[in-house]
Coordinates of C-alpha atoms in Angstrom, one line a residue:
M1 CA -87.7 4.0 220.8
T2 CA -85.3 7.3 221.0
N3 CA -84.3 9.0 224.9
F4 CA -82.3 12.2 226.0
W5 CA -81.2 11.8 229.4
K6 CA -79.6 14.3 231.3
C7 CA -76.2 12.5 233.4
D8 CA -76.1 12.8 236.7
C9 CA -72.2 11.7 236.7
K10 CA -70.1 14.3 239.0
N11 CA -67.0 14.4 238.1
K12 CA -64.6 11.9 235.6
Q13 CA -63.9 9.3 238.2
E14 CA -68.4 8.7 238.8
T15 CA -67.8 8.8 234.9
D16 CA -65.7 6.2 234.7
K17 CA -67.9 3.5 236.8
V18 CA -70.7 4.7 233.9
R19 CA -68.6 3.5 231.2
K20 CA -68.0 0.5 232.5
R21 CA -71.8 -0.5 233.7
N22 CA -72.2 0.1 229.6
F23 CA -74.0 3.7 231.0
S24 CA -76.7 2.1 233.4
F25 CA -76.0 4.6 235.6
K26 CA -78.9 7.8 237.2
S27 CA -80.2 9.7 234.4
H28 CA -83.6 11.9 233.4
Q29 CA -85.0 11.1 230.3
I30 CA -86.1 14.3 229.1
N31 CA -87.8 14.0 225.6
K32 CA -89.9 10.8 224.8
N33 CA -91.8 9.2 222.1
T34 CA -93.1 6.8 224.9
D35 CA -95.9 6.8 227.5
K36 CA -93.4 7.7 230.3
K37 CA -92.6 10.2 232.5
A38 CA -90.8 12.8 232.0
Q39 CA -88.1 14.5 234.4
P40 CA -90.1 16.8 236.3
G41 CA -89.2 19.9 235.0
F42 CA -88.6 18.7 231.5
E43 CA -92.8 17.9 230.8
G44 CA -93.9 19.9 228.4
R45 CA -90.1 21.6 227.0
V46 CA -88.5 19.2 224.7
S47 CA -89.9 18.5 221.5
R48 CA -87.5 17.0 218.6
L49 CA -86.9 18.9 215.2
E50 CA -87.9 15.7 213.6
P51 CA -90.6 13.3 214.4
D52 CA -90.1 10.7 212.3
V53 CA -87.1 8.9 213.6
S54 CA -86.8 7.2 210.4
Q55 CA -84.9 10.3 209.0
K56 CA -82.3 9.9 211.4
N57 CA -82.4 13.1 213.3
C58 CA -82.2 12.2 217.1
S59 CA -82.0 16.4 217.8
I60 CA -83.7 17.7 220.5
I61 CA -84.8 21.1 221.2
I62 CA -85.6 22.7 224.6
N63 CA -87.7 25.8 225.0
D64 CA -87.5 28.4 228.3
L65 CA -84.1 27.3 229.1
K66 CA -83.2 28.0 232.6
E67 CA -79.5 27.9 235.0
S68 CA -80.8 24.2 236.3
D69 CA -81.0 22.9 232.7
S70 CA -77.1 23.0 232.4
G71 CA -75.2 19.3 232.3
S72 CA -74.3 17.0 230.4
Y73 CA -77.2 14.9 227.5
Q74 CA -76.8 11.1 225.7
L75 CA -78.8 9.9 223.5
R76 CA -80.0 6.2 224.1
V77 CA -82.2 4.7 221.4
T78 CA -84.7 1.2 222.2
G79 CA -85.9 -1.0 220.7
E80 CA -87.0 -5.2 219.6
L81 CA -83.6 -7.1 218.4
N82 CA -84.9 -10.8 217.1
G83 CA -87.5 -10.6 219.6
K84 CA -86.1 -8.9 222.5
Q85 CA -86.3 -5.5 224.7
D86 CA -82.6 -4.1 223.6
G87 CA -81.2 -0.8 223.6
F88 CA -78.1 1.5 222.8
S89 CA -76.5 4.6 224.7
F90 CA -74.1 7.0 222.0
S91 CA -71.2 7.5 224.4
Q92 CA -70.9 11.0 222.9
R93 CA -72.6 13.7 224.9
V94 CA -73.1 16.7 224.4
T95 CA -72.3 20.0 227.4
V96 CA -74.9 22.4 228.3
S97 CA -74.1 25.5 230.5
V98 CA -77.1 27.7 230.5
K99 CA -75.5 31.6 231.9
G100 CA -78.1 33.8 233.9
L101 CA -79.5 36.7 230.9
I102 CA -77.9 39.0 231.1
Q103 CA -79.4 40.7 227.3
K104 CA -81.4 43.9 227.3
P105 CA -84.8 44.2 225.0
T106 CA -84.3 47.0 221.5
V107 CA -86.0 50.0 222.4
M108 CA -86.7 52.4 219.1
I109 CA -87.2 56.1 220.1
P110 CA -88.1 57.7 216.4
T111 CA -87.9 61.9 216.3
L112 CA -90.6 63.4 219.1
T113 CA -92.4 66.4 217.9
E114 CA -95.0 67.7 220.5
G115 CA -98.9 67.3 218.3
Q116 CA -97.7 64.1 216.7
Q117 CA -98.1 60.7 217.2
A118 CA -95.3 59.0 218.0
T119 CA -94.7 55.0 217.9
L120 CA -92.1 53.3 219.3
T121 CA -90.7 50.4 219.8
C122 CA -89.8 47.5 222.8
T123 CA -88.0 44.3 220.9
A124 CA -87.4 41.0 223.2
P125 CA -83.9 39.6 223.6
G126 CA -83.5 36.1 221.8
L127 CA -85.0 34.4 218.9
C128 CA -85.9 31.4 220.4
S129 CA -88.7 29.4 220.2
G130 CA -90.8 29.0 223.4
S131 CA -93.2 30.9 225.7
V132 CA -94.7 33.7 224.7
P133 CA -92.7 36.5 227.0
G134 CA -94.7 39.6 228.7
I135 CA -94.0 43.3 227.8
T136 CA -94.9 46.1 229.3
W137 CA -94.2 50.0 229.5
T138 CA -94.0 52.6 232.0
W139 CA -92.9 56.2 232.2
R140 CA -90.8 58.1 234.6
G141 CA -92.0 61.7 235.0
A142 CA -90.6 65.2 236.7
G143 CA -91.1 63.5 240.3
G144 CA -89.7 60.6 239.7
T145 CA -92.6 58.4 239.7
E146 CA -93.5 55.2 237.4
S147 CA -96.8 55.3 235.8
Y148 CA -97.9 55.0 232.5
I149 CA -98.2 57.7 229.5
I150 CA -102.1 58.8 229.5
G151 CA -103.5 58.1 226.6
N152 CA -100.9 55.9 224.8
S153 CA -102.1 52.5 222.9
T154 CA -100.1 49.3 223.0
D155 CA -99.7 46.6 220.7
F156 CA -98.0 43.2 220.3
K157 CA -96.5 41.2 217.8
T158 CA -94.9 38.0 217.1
E159 CA -93.0 37.1 213.7
S160 CA -91.6 33.9 213.2
L161 CA -88.6 33.4 211.4
T162 CA -88.0 30.1 211.2
A163 CA -89.4 26.8 212.2
F164 CA -87.9 27.1 215.7
R165 CA -86.8 30.8 216.1
Q166 CA -89.4 33.7 216.9
R167 CA -89.4 37.6 217.2
H168 CA -91.7 39.5 220.2
S169 CA -91.7 43.0 220.4
S170 CA -94.1 45.4 221.8
T171 CA -95.3 49.2 220.7
L172 CA -96.3 52.4 222.5
T173 CA -97.9 54.5 220.6
F174 CA -99.0 58.4 221.6
N175 CA -98.9 61.9 221.6
P176 CA -95.9 63.7 222.8
S177 CA -95.8 66.7 224.5
A178 CA -93.7 69.3 226.3
E179 CA -94.2 67.1 230.0
H180 CA -92.8 64.0 228.3
H181 CA -89.8 65.9 227.3
N182 CA -86.6 64.7 229.4
T183 CA -88.1 62.3 230.9
N184 CA -87.7 58.6 231.7
V185 CA -90.0 55.5 229.0
T186 CA -88.4 51.8 230.2
C187 CA -89.9 48.7 228.5
K188 CA -90.1 45.3 230.7
I189 CA -89.7 41.9 229.5
H190 CA -91.4 39.4 231.5
F191 CA -90.2 35.2 230.5
T192 CA -90.8 32.5 232.7
G193 CA -89.7 31.8 235.4
E194 CA -90.0 34.8 237.1
T195 CA -86.9 35.2 235.0
T196 CA -87.1 39.8 234.1
T197 CA -84.7 42.3 232.0
E198 CA -85.8 45.5 230.9
K199 CA -84.1 49.3 229.2
T200 CA -84.4 52.2 230.2
S201 CA -84.7 55.1 227.3
G202 CA -84.7 59.0 227.6
L203 CA -87.2 60.9 225.9
N204 CA -86.1 64.3 224.3
V205 CA -89.2 65.8 222.4
N206 CA -89.1 68.5 219.9
Y207 CA -91.5 71.4 221.3
K208 CA -91.6 75.1 221.3
G209 CA -93.3 77.8 224.1
K210 CA -94.8 80.5 223.6
P211 CA -92.6 84.0 223.2
Q212 CA -92.7 85.7 226.6
I213 CA -91.1 89.2 226.2
I214 CA -90.2 90.6 230.6
G215 CA -89.5 94.6 231.0
N216 CA -90.7 97.5 230.5
K217 CA -92.7 98.2 227.7
T218 CA -93.6 102.0 228.1
V219 CA -91.0 104.6 228.0
K220 CA -90.5 108.5 227.6
E221 CA -88.7 109.4 224.7
G222 CA -84.4 109.4 225.2
D223 CA -85.0 107.0 227.8
D224 CA -83.4 103.2 227.3
L225 CA -85.3 100.6 226.4
N226 CA -84.5 97.6 228.1
L227 CA -86.5 94.0 226.9
T228 CA -85.6 90.1 227.7
C229 CA -87.6 87.5 225.2
S230 CA -87.5 84.2 226.1
I231 CA -88.8 81.0 225.2
E232 CA -89.0 76.9 226.4
S233 CA -88.5 75.2 223.6
F234 CA -86.4 72.0 222.2
P235 CA -83.5 72.7 220.4
P236 CA -82.8 75.8 222.4
A237 CA -84.8 78.3 220.3
L238 CA -82.9 81.6 218.4
T239 CA -85.2 84.5 219.5
G240 CA -84.9 88.1 218.4
F241 CA -86.9 91.9 217.8
Q242 CA -88.7 93.1 215.1
R243 CA -90.2 96.2 215.1
S244 CA -94.2 96.2 214.2
R245 CA -96.2 98.7 212.2
M246 CA -97.6 99.9 215.4
A247 CA -94.7 100.5 216.6
L248 CA -94.0 98.0 219.1
D249 CA -91.0 95.5 219.5
V250 CA -92.2 92.2 219.1
C251 CA -90.7 88.8 219.8
F252 CA -90.3 86.1 217.7
S253 CA -88.3 82.7 217.9
Q254 CA -87.3 80.8 215.0
R255 CA -89.3 77.2 214.5
Y256 CA -87.3 74.0 215.2

């Protein structure tokens, strides 16, 4: 039988006492192949990479890491020797330090053009196994109020890279319009234990409004004609006038 234990020794003096007592110290069993209860907080989160102990690989994986998992871990092997229960605690320990999550999701935004369907992709940080995170999208319009993009569709994908490495991502598909230009979209990742991380990205939409001519189009011969051609667009359009067969000046713009 193999057990991993999280040690409660808090200083070197206590650690030295532990060594003299052949590692008979207060600790917690976090991984086991018996029916004994594991340390609270570790149930369902710990497993061995190799279930067959005869392969001499006692490596473990801890899913959904918490900052409280920080500490020293030690391996103990128990079994029968000459018909009696016996065990051995390995002196080597591994120290695990779990820091708060600072990584942000990765958001991929293609070129957005009004009237052409587009798909945004958000990938959760980290490539470890464990509980599947939740991914949500929100849009902040010109008024600053968070909402959901009307007419959108979302899809979730989990990609297994290895037996213990997974990539989680979500896609947001919608039809961009001038309304979405210069607004923000936020992708938020929800991990187990109320841990969250998010990233906000700006949207730039290529769009072109209808040209408008401002000014008095009716003048007397010999008078000056002053007209302004304007159009709302991104990127900014090049505007100008051209003379039509009807002898009227026509406002035009260069397409993006």
